[in-house]
mmCIF file with all atom_site columns, C-alpha atoms in Angstrom:
data_model
loop_
_atom_site.group_PDB
_atom_site.id
_atom_site.type_symbol
_atom_site.label_atom_id
_atom_site.label_alt_id
_atom_site.label_comp_id
_atom_site.label_asym_id
_atom_site.label_entity_id
_atom_site.label_seq_id
_atom_site.pdbx_PDB_ins_code
_atom_site.Cartn_x
_atom_site.Cartn_y
_atom_site.Cartn_z
_atom_site.occupancy
_atom_site.B_iso_or_equiv
_atom_site.pdbx_formal_charge
_atom_site.auth_seq_id
_atom_site.auth_comp_id
_atom_site.auth_asym_id
_atom_site.auth_atom_id
_atom_site.pdbx_PDB_model_num
ATOM 1   C CA . MET G 1 1   ? 93.431  105.885 80.895  1.00 0.00 ? 535 MET G CA 1
ATOM 2   C CA . PRO G 1 2   ? 95.455  102.738 81.711  1.00 0.00 ? 536 PRO G CA 1
ATOM 3   C CA . MET G 1 3   ? 98.739  103.253 83.545  1.00 0.00 ? 537 MET G CA 1
ATOM 4   C CA . ARG G 1 4   ? 101.758 103.034 81.245  1.00 0.00 ? 538 ARG G CA 1
ATOM 5   C CA . THR G 1 5   ? 104.558 100.641 82.059  1.00 0.00 ? 539 THR G CA 1
ATOM 6   C CA . ARG G 1 6   ? 107.967 101.922 83.184  1.00 0.00 ? 540 ARG G CA 1
ATOM 7   C CA . LYS G 1 7   ? 109.413 101.120 79.728  1.00 0.00 ? 541 LYS G CA 1
ATOM 8   C CA . GLN G 1 8   ? 106.647 103.001 77.923  1.00 0.00 ? 542 GLN G CA 1
ATOM 9   C CA . ALA G 1 9   ? 106.960 105.986 80.252  1.00 0.00 ? 543 ALA G CA 1
ATOM 10  C CA . THR G 1 10  ? 110.704 106.154 79.657  1.00 0.00 ? 544 THR G CA 1
ATOM 11  C CA . MET G 1 11  ? 110.200 106.024 75.878  1.00 0.00 ? 545 MET G CA 1
ATOM 12  C CA . MET G 1 12  ? 107.945 109.064 76.148  1.00 0.00 ? 546 MET G CA 1
ATOM 13  C CA . ASN G 1 13  ? 110.504 110.899 78.338  1.00 0.00 ? 547 ASN G CA 1
ATOM 14  C CA . GLU G 1 14  ? 108.242 110.629 81.338  1.00 0.00 ? 548 GLU G CA 1
ATOM 15  C CA . GLU G 1 15  ? 110.062 109.566 84.467  1.00 0.00 ? 549 GLU G CA 1
ATOM 16  C CA . LYS G 1 16  ? 107.973 108.542 87.447  1.00 0.00 ? 550 LYS G CA 1
ATOM 17  C CA . ALA G 1 17  ? 109.689 108.853 90.785  1.00 0.00 ? 551 ALA G CA 1
ATOM 18  C CA . ILE G 1 18  ? 109.345 107.894 94.436  1.00 0.00 ? 552 ILE G CA 1
ATOM 19  C CA . ILE G 1 19  ? 110.717 110.238 97.083  1.00 0.00 ? 553 ILE G CA 1
ATOM 20  C CA . TYR G 1 20  ? 112.031 108.314 100.083 1.00 0.00 ? 554 TYR G CA 1
ATOM 21  C CA . CYS G 1 21  ? 112.879 110.141 103.329 1.00 0.00 ? 555 CYS G CA 1
ATOM 22  C CA . ARG G 1 22  ? 114.144 108.381 106.442 1.00 0.00 ? 556 ARG G CA 1
ATOM 23  C CA . VAL G 1 23  ? 115.366 109.304 109.914 1.00 0.00 ? 557 VAL G CA 1
ATOM 24  C CA . SER G 1 24  ? 116.274 106.902 112.695 1.00 0.00 ? 558 SER G CA 1
ATOM 25  C CA . THR G 1 25  ? 114.783 108.471 115.848 1.00 0.00 ? 559 THR G CA 1
ATOM 26  C CA . GLU G 1 26  ? 111.673 110.255 117.099 1.00 0.00 ? 560 GLU G CA 1
ATOM 27  C CA . LYS G 1 27  ? 113.547 113.409 118.169 1.00 0.00 ? 561 LYS G CA 1
ATOM 28  C CA . GLU G 1 28  ? 112.064 116.748 117.145 1.00 0.00 ? 562 GLU G CA 1
ATOM 29  C CA . THR G 1 29  ? 115.278 117.688 115.340 1.00 0.00 ? 563 THR G CA 1
ATOM 30  C CA . GLN G 1 30  ? 114.881 114.603 113.193 1.00 0.00 ? 564 GLN G CA 1
ATOM 31  C CA . GLN G 1 31  ? 111.390 115.692 112.175 1.00 0.00 ? 565 GLN G CA 1
ATOM 32  C CA . THR G 1 32  ? 112.967 118.895 110.872 1.00 0.00 ? 566 THR G CA 1
ATOM 33  C CA . SER G 1 33  ? 115.494 116.740 109.003 1.00 0.00 ? 567 SER G CA 1
ATOM 34  C CA . ILE G 1 34  ? 112.821 114.676 107.287 1.00 0.00 ? 568 ILE G CA 1
ATOM 35  C CA . GLU G 1 35  ? 110.950 117.828 106.233 1.00 0.00 ? 569 GLU G CA 1
ATOM 36  C CA . ARG G 1 36  ? 114.160 119.239 104.779 1.00 0.00 ? 570 ARG G CA 1
ATOM 37  C CA . GLN G 1 37  ? 114.826 115.991 102.908 1.00 0.00 ? 571 GLN G CA 1
ATOM 38  C CA . ARG G 1 38  ? 111.348 116.094 101.381 1.00 0.00 ? 572 ARG G CA 1
ATOM 39  C CA . ALA G 1 39  ? 111.640 119.734 100.277 1.00 0.00 ? 573 ALA G CA 1
ATOM 40  C CA . GLU G 1 40  ? 115.065 119.269 98.680  1.00 0.00 ? 574 GLU G CA 1
ATOM 41  C CA . LEU G 1 41  ? 114.021 116.066 96.920  1.00 0.00 ? 575 LEU G CA 1
ATOM 42  C CA . GLU G 1 42  ? 110.866 117.693 95.563  1.00 0.00 ? 576 GLU G CA 1
ATOM 43  C CA . GLU G 1 43  ? 113.112 120.397 94.102  1.00 0.00 ? 577 GLU G CA 1
ATOM 44  C CA . ILE G 1 44  ? 115.305 117.753 92.407  1.00 0.00 ? 578 ILE G CA 1
ATOM 45  C CA . ALA G 1 45  ? 112.209 116.089 90.974  1.00 0.00 ? 579 ALA G CA 1
ATOM 46  C CA . HIS G 1 46  ? 111.001 119.439 89.621  1.00 0.00 ? 580 HIS G CA 1
ATOM 47  C CA . LYS G 1 47  ? 114.372 120.264 88.034  1.00 0.00 ? 581 LYS G CA 1
ATOM 48  C CA . ASN G 1 48  ? 114.495 116.875 86.285  1.00 0.00 ? 582 ASN G CA 1
ATOM 49  C CA . ASN G 1 49  ? 110.821 116.890 85.250  1.00 0.00 ? 583 ASN G CA 1
ATOM 50  C CA . PHE G 1 50  ? 110.104 113.765 87.293  1.00 0.00 ? 584 PHE G CA 1
ATOM 51  C CA . THR G 1 51  ? 106.490 112.959 88.107  1.00 0.00 ? 585 THR G CA 1
ATOM 52  C CA . ILE G 1 52  ? 106.277 112.178 91.819  1.00 0.00 ? 586 ILE G CA 1
ATOM 53  C CA . VAL G 1 53  ? 104.159 109.068 92.348  1.00 0.00 ? 587 VAL G CA 1
ATOM 54  C CA . GLU G 1 54  ? 104.414 109.128 96.134  1.00 0.00 ? 588 GLU G CA 1
ATOM 55  C CA . ILE G 1 55  ? 106.458 110.569 98.989  1.00 0.00 ? 589 ILE G CA 1
ATOM 56  C CA . ILE G 1 56  ? 107.394 107.971 101.597 1.00 0.00 ? 590 ILE G CA 1
ATOM 57  C CA . GLU G 1 57  ? 108.566 109.093 105.017 1.00 0.00 ? 591 GLU G CA 1
ATOM 58  C CA . GLU G 1 58  ? 109.520 106.847 107.887 1.00 0.00 ? 592 GLU G CA 1
ATOM 59  C CA . LYS G 1 59  ? 111.404 106.728 111.155 1.00 0.00 ? 593 LYS G CA 1
ATOM 60  C CA . ALA G 1 60  ? 113.338 103.479 111.320 1.00 0.00 ? 594 ALA G CA 1
ATOM 61  C CA . SER G 1 61  ? 116.842 102.079 111.617 1.00 0.00 ? 595 SER G CA 1
ATOM 62  C CA . GLY G 1 62  ? 118.761 101.876 108.381 1.00 0.00 ? 596 GLY G CA 1
ATOM 63  C CA . TYR G 1 63  ? 120.203 98.539  109.477 1.00 0.00 ? 597 TYR G CA 1
ATOM 64  C CA . GLU G 1 64  ? 116.772 96.922  109.175 1.00 0.00 ? 598 GLU G CA 1
ATOM 65  C CA . VAL G 1 65  ? 115.458 95.656  105.851 1.00 0.00 ? 599 VAL G CA 1
ATOM 66  C CA . ASP G 1 66  ? 111.950 95.066  107.209 1.00 0.00 ? 600 ASP G CA 1
ATOM 67  C CA . ARG G 1 67  ? 110.793 98.686  107.027 1.00 0.00 ? 601 ARG G CA 1
ATOM 68  C CA . ASP G 1 68  ? 107.226 99.416  105.959 1.00 0.00 ? 602 ASP G CA 1
ATOM 69  C CA . GLY G 1 69  ? 108.207 102.400 103.850 1.00 0.00 ? 603 GLY G CA 1
ATOM 70  C CA . MET G 1 70  ? 111.067 100.636 102.109 1.00 0.00 ? 604 MET G CA 1
ATOM 71  C CA . LEU G 1 71  ? 108.937 97.567  101.393 1.00 0.00 ? 605 LEU G CA 1
ATOM 72  C CA . LYS G 1 72  ? 106.296 99.843  99.902  1.00 0.00 ? 606 LYS G CA 1
ATOM 73  C CA . LEU G 1 73  ? 108.938 101.474 97.716  1.00 0.00 ? 607 LEU G CA 1
ATOM 74  C CA . LEU G 1 74  ? 110.168 98.073  96.507  1.00 0.00 ? 608 LEU G CA 1
ATOM 75  C CA . ASP G 1 75  ? 106.582 97.100  95.665  1.00 0.00 ? 609 ASP G CA 1
ATOM 76  C CA . TYR G 1 76  ? 106.276 100.152 93.421  1.00 0.00 ? 610 TYR G CA 1
ATOM 77  C CA . VAL G 1 77  ? 109.547 99.242  91.736  1.00 0.00 ? 611 VAL G CA 1
ATOM 78  C CA . LYS G 1 78  ? 108.635 95.583  91.256  1.00 0.00 ? 612 LYS G CA 1
ATOM 79  C CA . GLN G 1 79  ? 105.324 96.531  89.658  1.00 0.00 ? 613 GLN G CA 1
ATOM 80  C CA . GLY G 1 80  ? 107.147 98.805  87.214  1.00 0.00 ? 614 GLY G CA 1
ATOM 81  C CA . ASP G 1 81  ? 105.330 101.921 88.416  1.00 0.00 ? 615 ASP G CA 1
ATOM 82  C CA . VAL G 1 82  ? 108.469 104.024 88.941  1.00 0.00 ? 616 VAL G CA 1
ATOM 83  C CA . SER G 1 83  ? 111.852 104.370 87.257  1.00 0.00 ? 617 SER G CA 1
ATOM 84  C CA . VAL G 1 84  ? 113.580 106.738 89.705  1.00 0.00 ? 618 VAL G CA 1
ATOM 85  C CA . VAL G 1 85  ? 114.110 106.748 93.477  1.00 0.00 ? 619 VAL G CA 1
ATOM 86  C CA . LEU G 1 86  ? 115.030 110.062 95.122  1.00 0.00 ? 620 LEU G CA 1
ATOM 87  C CA . VAL G 1 87  ? 116.912 110.032 98.440  1.00 0.00 ? 621 VAL G CA 1
ATOM 88  C CA . GLN G 1 88  ? 119.114 112.398 100.394 1.00 0.00 ? 622 GLN G CA 1
ATOM 89  C CA . ASP G 1 89  ? 122.083 110.013 100.122 1.00 0.00 ? 623 ASP G CA 1
ATOM 90  C CA . ASP G 1 90  ? 122.719 106.269 100.048 1.00 0.00 ? 624 ASP G CA 1
ATOM 91  C CA . THR G 1 91  ? 122.608 105.999 103.857 1.00 0.00 ? 625 THR G CA 1
ATOM 92  C CA . ARG G 1 92  ? 118.892 106.936 103.742 1.00 0.00 ? 626 ARG G CA 1
ATOM 93  C CA . ILE G 1 93  ? 118.349 103.756 101.719 1.00 0.00 ? 627 ILE G CA 1
ATOM 94  C CA . GLY G 1 94  ? 120.023 101.789 104.464 1.00 0.00 ? 628 GLY G CA 1
ATOM 95  C CA . ARG G 1 95  ? 123.209 101.000 106.297 1.00 0.00 ? 629 ARG G CA 1
ATOM 96  C CA . GLY G 1 96  ? 125.518 98.008  106.333 1.00 0.00 ? 630 GLY G CA 1
ATOM 97  C CA . HIS G 1 97  ? 124.231 94.803  104.789 1.00 0.00 ? 631 HIS G CA 1
ATOM 98  C CA . ALA G 1 98  ? 120.709 96.212  104.494 1.00 0.00 ? 632 ALA G CA 1
ATOM 99  C CA . LYS G 1 99  ? 121.931 99.009  102.235 1.00 0.00 ? 633 LYS G CA 1
ATOM 100 C CA . MET G 1 100 ? 123.786 96.624  99.950  1.00 0.00 ? 634 MET G CA 1
ATOM 101 C CA . ALA G 1 101 ? 120.822 94.248  99.705  1.00 0.00 ? 635 ALA G CA 1
ATOM 102 C CA . ILE G 1 102 ? 118.429 97.066  98.750  1.00 0.00 ? 636 ILE G CA 1
ATOM 103 C CA . LEU G 1 103 ? 120.873 98.653  96.297  1.00 0.00 ? 637 LEU G CA 1
ATOM 104 C CA . HIS G 1 104 ? 121.336 95.269  94.658  1.00 0.00 ? 638 HIS G CA 1
ATOM 105 C CA . GLN G 1 105 ? 117.581 94.826  94.259  1.00 0.00 ? 639 GLN G CA 1
ATOM 106 C CA . LEU G 1 106 ? 117.107 98.308  92.814  1.00 0.00 ? 640 LEU G CA 1
ATOM 107 C CA . ARG G 1 107 ? 120.009 97.722  90.460  1.00 0.00 ? 641 ARG G CA 1
ATOM 108 C CA . LYS G 1 108 ? 118.466 94.453  89.237  1.00 0.00 ? 642 LYS G CA 1
ATOM 109 C CA . ASP G 1 109 ? 115.180 96.228  88.587  1.00 0.00 ? 643 ASP G CA 1
ATOM 110 C CA . GLY G 1 110 ? 116.908 98.889  86.513  1.00 0.00 ? 644 GLY G CA 1
ATOM 111 C CA . VAL G 1 111 ? 115.876 101.805 88.720  1.00 0.00 ? 645 VAL G CA 1
ATOM 112 C CA . LYS G 1 112 ? 117.918 104.999 88.820  1.00 0.00 ? 646 LYS G CA 1
ATOM 113 C CA . ILE G 1 113 ? 118.767 106.523 92.199  1.00 0.00 ? 647 ILE G CA 1
ATOM 114 C CA . TYR G 1 114 ? 119.100 110.294 92.454  1.00 0.00 ? 648 TYR G CA 1
ATOM 115 C CA . THR G 1 115 ? 120.567 111.880 95.582  1.00 0.00 ? 649 THR G CA 1
ATOM 116 C CA . ILE G 1 116 ? 120.918 115.356 97.005  1.00 0.00 ? 650 ILE G CA 1
ATOM 117 C CA . GLN G 1 117 ? 124.510 114.548 97.924  1.00 0.00 ? 651 GLN G CA 1
ATOM 118 C CA . ASP G 1 118 ? 125.496 113.661 94.344  1.00 0.00 ? 652 ASP G CA 1
ATOM 119 C CA . GLU G 1 119 ? 123.291 116.360 92.776  1.00 0.00 ? 653 GLU G CA 1
ATOM 120 C CA . GLY G 1 120 ? 122.148 113.708 90.335  1.00 0.00 ? 654 GLY G CA 1
ATOM 121 C CA . GLU G 1 121 ? 122.466 109.941 89.970  1.00 0.00 ? 655 GLU G CA 1
ATOM 122 C CA . LEU G 1 122 ? 124.027 108.066 92.871  1.00 0.00 ? 656 LEU G CA 1
ATOM 123 C CA . GLN G 1 123 ? 127.774 107.663 92.550  1.00 0.00 ? 657 GLN G CA 1
ATOM 124 C CA . LEU G 1 124 ? 128.776 104.461 94.330  1.00 0.00 ? 658 LEU G CA 1
ATOM 125 C CA . SER G 1 125 ? 132.065 104.216 96.147  1.00 0.00 ? 659 SER G CA 1
ATOM 126 C CA . GLU G 1 126 ? 134.568 101.779 94.651  1.00 0.00 ? 660 GLU G CA 1
ATOM 127 C CA . ALA G 1 127 ? 134.044 99.423  97.587  1.00 0.00 ? 661 ALA G CA 1
ATOM 128 C CA . ASP G 1 128 ? 130.239 99.412  97.236  1.00 0.00 ? 662 ASP G CA 1
ATOM 129 C CA . ALA G 1 129 ? 130.438 98.972  93.474  1.00 0.00 ? 663 ALA G CA 1
ATOM 130 C CA . MET G 1 130 ? 132.788 96.030  93.919  1.00 0.00 ? 664 MET G CA 1
ATOM 131 C CA . VAL G 1 131 ? 130.493 94.366  96.463  1.00 0.00 ? 665 VAL G CA 1
ATOM 132 C CA . LEU G 1 132 ? 127.465 94.747  94.178  1.00 0.00 ? 666 LEU G CA 1
ATOM 133 C CA . ASP G 1 133 ? 129.400 93.288  91.239  1.00 0.00 ? 667 ASP G CA 1
ATOM 134 C CA . ILE G 1 134 ? 130.433 90.306  93.361  1.00 0.00 ? 668 ILE G CA 1
ATOM 135 C CA . VAL G 1 135 ? 126.870 89.756  94.564  1.00 0.00 ? 669 VAL G CA 1
ATOM 136 C CA . SER G 1 136 ? 125.601 89.832  90.971  1.00 0.00 ? 670 SER G CA 1
ATOM 137 C CA . ILE G 1 137 ? 128.228 87.303  89.878  1.00 0.00 ? 671 ILE G CA 1
ATOM 138 C CA . VAL G 1 138 ? 127.434 84.995  92.800  1.00 0.00 ? 672 VAL G CA 1
ATOM 139 C CA . GLU G 1 139 ? 123.705 85.227  92.098  1.00 0.00 ? 673 GLU G CA 1
ATOM 140 C CA . GLU G 1 140 ? 124.250 84.352  88.433  1.00 0.00 ? 674 GLU G CA 1
ATOM 141 C CA . TYR G 1 141 ? 126.323 81.304  89.343  1.00 0.00 ? 675 TYR G CA 1
ATOM 142 C CA . GLN G 1 142 ? 123.687 80.211  91.868  1.00 0.00 ? 676 GLN G CA 1
ATOM 143 C CA . ARG G 1 143 ? 121.125 80.336  89.064  1.00 0.00 ? 677 ARG G CA 1
ATOM 144 C CA . LYS G 1 144 ? 123.386 78.267  86.824  1.00 0.00 ? 678 LYS G CA 1
ATOM 145 C CA . LEU G 1 145 ? 123.983 75.727  89.597  1.00 0.00 ? 679 LEU G CA 1
ATOM 146 C CA . HIS G 1 146 ? 120.232 75.449  90.195  1.00 0.00 ? 680 HIS G CA 1
ATOM 147 C CA . ASN G 1 147 ? 119.637 74.730  86.501  1.00 0.00 ? 681 ASN G CA 1
ATOM 148 C CA . LEU G 1 148 ? 122.472 72.193  86.460  1.00 0.00 ? 682 LEU G CA 1
ATOM 149 C CA . LYS G 1 149 ? 120.922 70.373  89.432  1.00 0.00 ? 683 LYS G CA 1
ATOM 150 C CA . ILE G 1 150 ? 117.634 70.109  87.557  1.00 0.00 ? 684 ILE G CA 1
ATOM 151 C CA . LYS G 1 151 ? 119.408 68.765  84.463  1.00 0.00 ? 685 LYS G CA 1
ATOM 152 C CA . ARG G 1 152 ? 121.348 66.307  86.619  1.00 0.00 ? 686 ARG G CA 1
ATOM 153 C CA . GLY G 1 153 ? 118.159 64.977  88.174  1.00 0.00 ? 687 GLY G CA 1
ATOM 154 C CA . MET G 1 154 ? 116.471 64.636  84.798  1.00 0.00 ? 688 MET G CA 1
ATOM 155 C CA . LYS G 1 155 ? 119.473 62.824  83.299  1.00 0.00 ? 689 LYS G CA 1
ATOM 156 C CA . ALA G 1 156 ? 119.691 60.447  86.269  1.00 0.00 ? 690 ALA G CA 1
ATOM 157 C CA . ALA G 1 157 ? 116.015 59.600  85.861  1.00 0.00 ? 691 ALA G CA 1
ATOM 158 C CA . VAL G 1 158 ? 116.300 58.982  82.130  1.00 0.00 ? 692 VAL G CA 1
ATOM 159 C CA . ASP G 1 159 ? 119.472 56.891  82.609  1.00 0.00 ? 693 ASP G CA 1
ATOM 160 C CA . ARG G 1 160 ? 117.467 54.649  84.938  1.00 0.00 ? 694 ARG G CA 1
ATOM 161 C CA . GLY G 1 161 ? 114.828 54.116  82.294  1.00 0.00 ? 695 GLY G CA 1
ATOM 162 C CA . TYR G 1 162 ? 112.390 56.869  83.225  1.00 0.00 ? 696 TYR G CA 1
ATOM 163 C CA . LYS G 1 163 ? 110.335 58.018  80.216  1.00 0.00 ? 697 LYS G CA 1
ATOM 164 C CA . PRO G 1 164 ? 108.624 61.349  80.954  1.00 0.00 ? 698 PRO G CA 1
ATOM 165 C CA . GLN G 1 165 ? 106.717 61.332  77.671  1.00 0.00 ? 699 GLN G CA 1
ATOM 166 C CA . ASP G 1 166 ? 104.980 58.123  78.784  1.00 0.00 ? 700 ASP G CA 1
ATOM 167 C CA . ASN G 1 167 ? 104.572 58.824  82.493  1.00 0.00 ? 701 ASN G CA 1
ATOM 168 C CA . LEU G 1 168 ? 103.718 62.504  82.814  1.00 0.00 ? 702 LEU G CA 1
ATOM 169 C CA . GLY G 1 169 ? 101.041 62.666  80.165  1.00 0.00 ? 703 GLY G CA 1
ATOM 170 C CA . GLY G 1 170 ? 102.677 65.654  78.480  1.00 0.00 ? 704 GLY G CA 1
ATOM 171 C CA . THR G 1 171 ? 104.436 68.669  79.927  1.00 0.00 ? 705 THR G CA 1
ATOM 172 C CA . PRO G 1 172 ? 102.628 71.914  80.766  1.00 0.00 ? 706 PRO G CA 1
ATOM 173 C CA . SER G 1 173 ? 102.179 74.359  77.918  1.00 0.00 ? 707 SER G CA 1
ATOM 174 C CA . GLY G 1 174 ? 103.220 77.976  77.952  1.00 0.00 ? 708 GLY G CA 1
ATOM 175 C CA . GLY G 1 175 ? 105.650 77.455  80.847  1.00 0.00 ? 709 GLY G CA 1
ATOM 176 C CA . ARG G 1 176 ? 102.933 77.183  83.461  1.00 0.00 ? 710 ARG G CA 1
ATOM 177 C CA . GLU G 1 177 ? 103.753 75.019  86.449  1.00 0.00 ? 711 GLU G CA 1
ATOM 178 C CA . LYS G 1 178 ? 101.591 72.183  87.656  1.00 0.00 ? 712 LYS G CA 1
ATOM 179 C CA . LYS G 1 179 ? 100.520 72.583  91.241  1.00 0.00 ? 713 LYS G CA 1
ATOM 180 C CA . GLU G 1 180 ? 99.584  68.952  91.940  1.00 0.00 ? 714 GLU G CA 1
ATOM 181 C CA . VAL G 1 181 ? 102.188 66.533  93.292  1.00 0.00 ? 715 VAL G CA 1
ATOM 182 C CA . PRO G 1 182 ? 102.348 63.377  91.096  1.00 0.00 ? 716 PRO G CA 1
ATOM 183 C CA . ILE G 1 183 ? 102.706 60.661  93.735  1.00 0.00 ? 717 ILE G CA 1
ATOM 184 C CA . GLU G 1 184 ? 102.783 57.918  91.080  1.00 0.00 ? 718 GLU G CA 1
ATOM 185 C CA . GLU G 1 185 ? 105.879 59.473  89.536  1.00 0.00 ? 719 GLU G CA 1
ATOM 186 C CA . ILE G 1 186 ? 107.493 59.988  92.919  1.00 0.00 ? 720 ILE G CA 1
ATOM 187 C CA . VAL G 1 187 ? 107.025 56.288  93.699  1.00 0.00 ? 721 VAL G CA 1
ATOM 188 C CA . ARG G 1 188 ? 108.226 55.253  90.225  1.00 0.00 ? 722 ARG G CA 1
ATOM 189 C CA . LEU G 1 189 ? 111.392 57.352  90.501  1.00 0.00 ? 723 LEU G CA 1
ATOM 190 C CA . ARG G 1 190 ? 112.025 56.198  94.056  1.00 0.00 ? 724 ARG G CA 1
ATOM 191 C CA . GLU G 1 191 ? 111.832 52.598  92.885  1.00 0.00 ? 725 GLU G CA 1
ATOM 192 C CA . ARG G 1 192 ? 114.571 53.469  90.397  1.00 0.00 ? 726 ARG G CA 1
ATOM 193 C CA . LYS G 1 193 ? 116.791 54.426  93.376  1.00 0.00 ? 727 LYS G CA 1
ATOM 194 C CA . LEU G 1 194 ? 116.726 58.214  92.863  1.00 0.00 ? 728 LEU G CA 1
ATOM 195 C CA . THR G 1 195 ? 117.225 60.366  95.925  1.00 0.00 ? 729 THR G CA 1
ATOM 196 C CA . PHE G 1 196 ? 114.432 62.690  97.068  1.00 0.00 ? 730 PHE G CA 1
ATOM 197 C CA . HIS G 1 197 ? 116.596 65.608  95.957  1.00 0.00 ? 731 HIS G CA 1
ATOM 198 C CA . ASP G 1 198 ? 116.952 64.187  92.432  1.00 0.00 ? 732 ASP G CA 1
ATOM 199 C CA . ILE G 1 199 ? 113.252 63.314  92.271  1.00 0.00 ? 733 ILE G CA 1
ATOM 200 C CA . ALA G 1 200 ? 112.299 66.904  93.168  1.00 0.00 ? 734 ALA G CA 1
ATOM 201 C CA . ALA G 1 201 ? 114.779 68.300  90.621  1.00 0.00 ? 735 ALA G CA 1
ATOM 202 C CA . THR G 1 202 ? 113.470 65.946  87.938  1.00 0.00 ? 736 THR G CA 1
ATOM 203 C CA . LEU G 1 203 ? 109.830 66.838  88.539  1.00 0.00 ? 737 LEU G CA 1
ATOM 204 C CA . ARG G 1 204 ? 110.621 70.554  88.563  1.00 0.00 ? 738 ARG G CA 1
ATOM 205 C CA . GLY G 1 205 ? 112.339 70.095  85.234  1.00 0.00 ? 739 GLY G CA 1
ATOM 206 C CA . PHE G 1 206 ? 109.111 68.650  83.870  1.00 0.00 ? 740 PHE G CA 1
ATOM 207 C CA . GLY G 1 207 ? 106.997 71.489  85.219  1.00 0.00 ? 741 GLY G CA 1
ATOM 208 C CA . HIS G 1 208 ? 105.939 70.350  88.706  1.00 0.00 ? 742 HIS G CA 1
ATOM 209 C CA . ASP G 1 209 ? 106.471 72.938  91.442  1.00 0.00 ? 743 ASP G CA 1
ATOM 210 C CA . VAL G 1 210 ? 107.751 70.642  94.213  1.00 0.00 ? 744 VAL G CA 1
ATOM 211 C CA . SER G 1 211 ? 110.549 70.775  96.765  1.00 0.00 ? 745 SER G CA 1
ATOM 212 C CA . LYS G 1 212 ? 112.656 67.966  98.215  1.00 0.00 ? 746 LYS G CA 1
ATOM 213 C CA . ALA G 1 213 ? 110.738 68.252  101.503 1.00 0.00 ? 747 ALA G CA 1
ATOM 214 C CA . THR G 1 214 ? 107.395 67.951  99.710  1.00 0.00 ? 748 THR G CA 1
ATOM 215 C CA . VAL G 1 215 ? 108.540 64.897  97.763  1.00 0.00 ? 749 VAL G CA 1
ATOM 216 C CA . HIS G 1 216 ? 109.817 63.263  100.952 1.00 0.00 ? 750 HIS G CA 1
ATOM 217 C CA . ARG G 1 217 ? 106.610 64.015  102.846 1.00 0.00 ? 751 ARG G CA 1
ATOM 218 C CA . ARG G 1 218 ? 104.347 62.716  100.101 1.00 0.00 ? 752 ARG G CA 1
ATOM 219 C CA . TYR G 1 219 ? 106.383 59.539  99.737  1.00 0.00 ? 753 TYR G CA 1
ATOM 220 C CA . ARG G 1 220 ? 106.203 58.874  103.489 1.00 0.00 ? 754 ARG G CA 1
ATOM 221 C CA . GLU G 1 221 ? 102.452 59.464  103.382 1.00 0.00 ? 755 GLU G CA 1
ATOM 222 C CA . TYR G 1 222 ? 102.241 56.964  100.536 1.00 0.00 ? 756 TYR G CA 1
ATOM 223 C CA . GLU G 1 223 ? 104.199 54.389  102.557 1.00 0.00 ? 757 GLU G CA 1
ATOM 224 C CA . GLN G 1 224 ? 101.910 54.904  105.546 1.00 0.00 ? 758 GLN G CA 1
ATOM 225 C CA . GLU G 1 225 ? 98.821  54.514  103.346 1.00 0.00 ? 759 GLU G CA 1
ATOM 226 C CA . GLN G 1 226 ? 100.230 51.331  101.866 1.00 0.00 ? 760 GLN G CA 1
ATOM 227 C CA . ALA G 1 227 ? 101.084 49.941  105.294 1.00 0.00 ? 761 ALA G CA 1
ATOM 228 C CA . LEU G 1 228 ? 97.559  50.702  106.562 1.00 0.00 ? 762 LEU G CA 1
ATOM 229 C CA . SER G 1 229 ? 96.009  49.151  103.467 1.00 0.00 ? 763 SER G CA 1
ATOM 230 C CA . ASN G 1 230 ? 98.086  45.974  103.882 1.00 0.00 ? 764 ASN G CA 1
ATOM 231 C CA . HIS G 1 231 ? 97.142  45.787  107.557 1.00 0.00 ? 765 HIS G CA 1
ATOM 232 C CA . LEU G 1 232 ? 93.421  46.025  106.740 1.00 0.00 ? 766 LEU G CA 1
ATOM 233 C CA . ASP G 1 233 ? 93.771  43.355  104.076 1.00 0.00 ? 767 ASP G CA 1
ATOM 234 C CA . ASP G 1 234 ? 95.318  41.025  106.629 1.00 0.00 ? 768 ASP G CA 1
#
């Protein structure tokens, strides 16, 4: 039977959960702590009729984002395989900036966090909630700025006489990005005095997955090829 998506599972009142247990040292007392975390979280899962997909245990600093167990958990979430994360408290997720970054990602993915401390869904402190709201607002404005840069590059190209319908041979269908770098268009736009930044933004707007650095590198390669060709002709 094919695995149901997180949305389908939720519609059928089936909640799939990951249990995440973490301690920071190798001390024997900490091993007891991680076993206690697991037992209490399994009880919460049972009480709420959650289906446990996996139990992740690790010994690592909460200040680090690059934790094998946490990265595995985020993979499950990104793939839509779970809708609930069970932890002892929010410090098990992480500490400091690492905690806020992970909470923000889980929040974006629409995952619920249940804790032993809250005896249910995680209740954020006012300070943490405010930080997450600010991060979300900043991220949204970054997205808007990125889109505006693309539009700016496209407008600058068109204002200089660039006609994408004639030069690009049609835009990709279905939103798929072209992987090739169109050197002819890079040269054409450069001749119209566009910066490498605006050229990259323009080409991305027309479906080409290129960065400013890639555009610059390819243009320099083109110049070198032209110089070599001219030298051989001489």
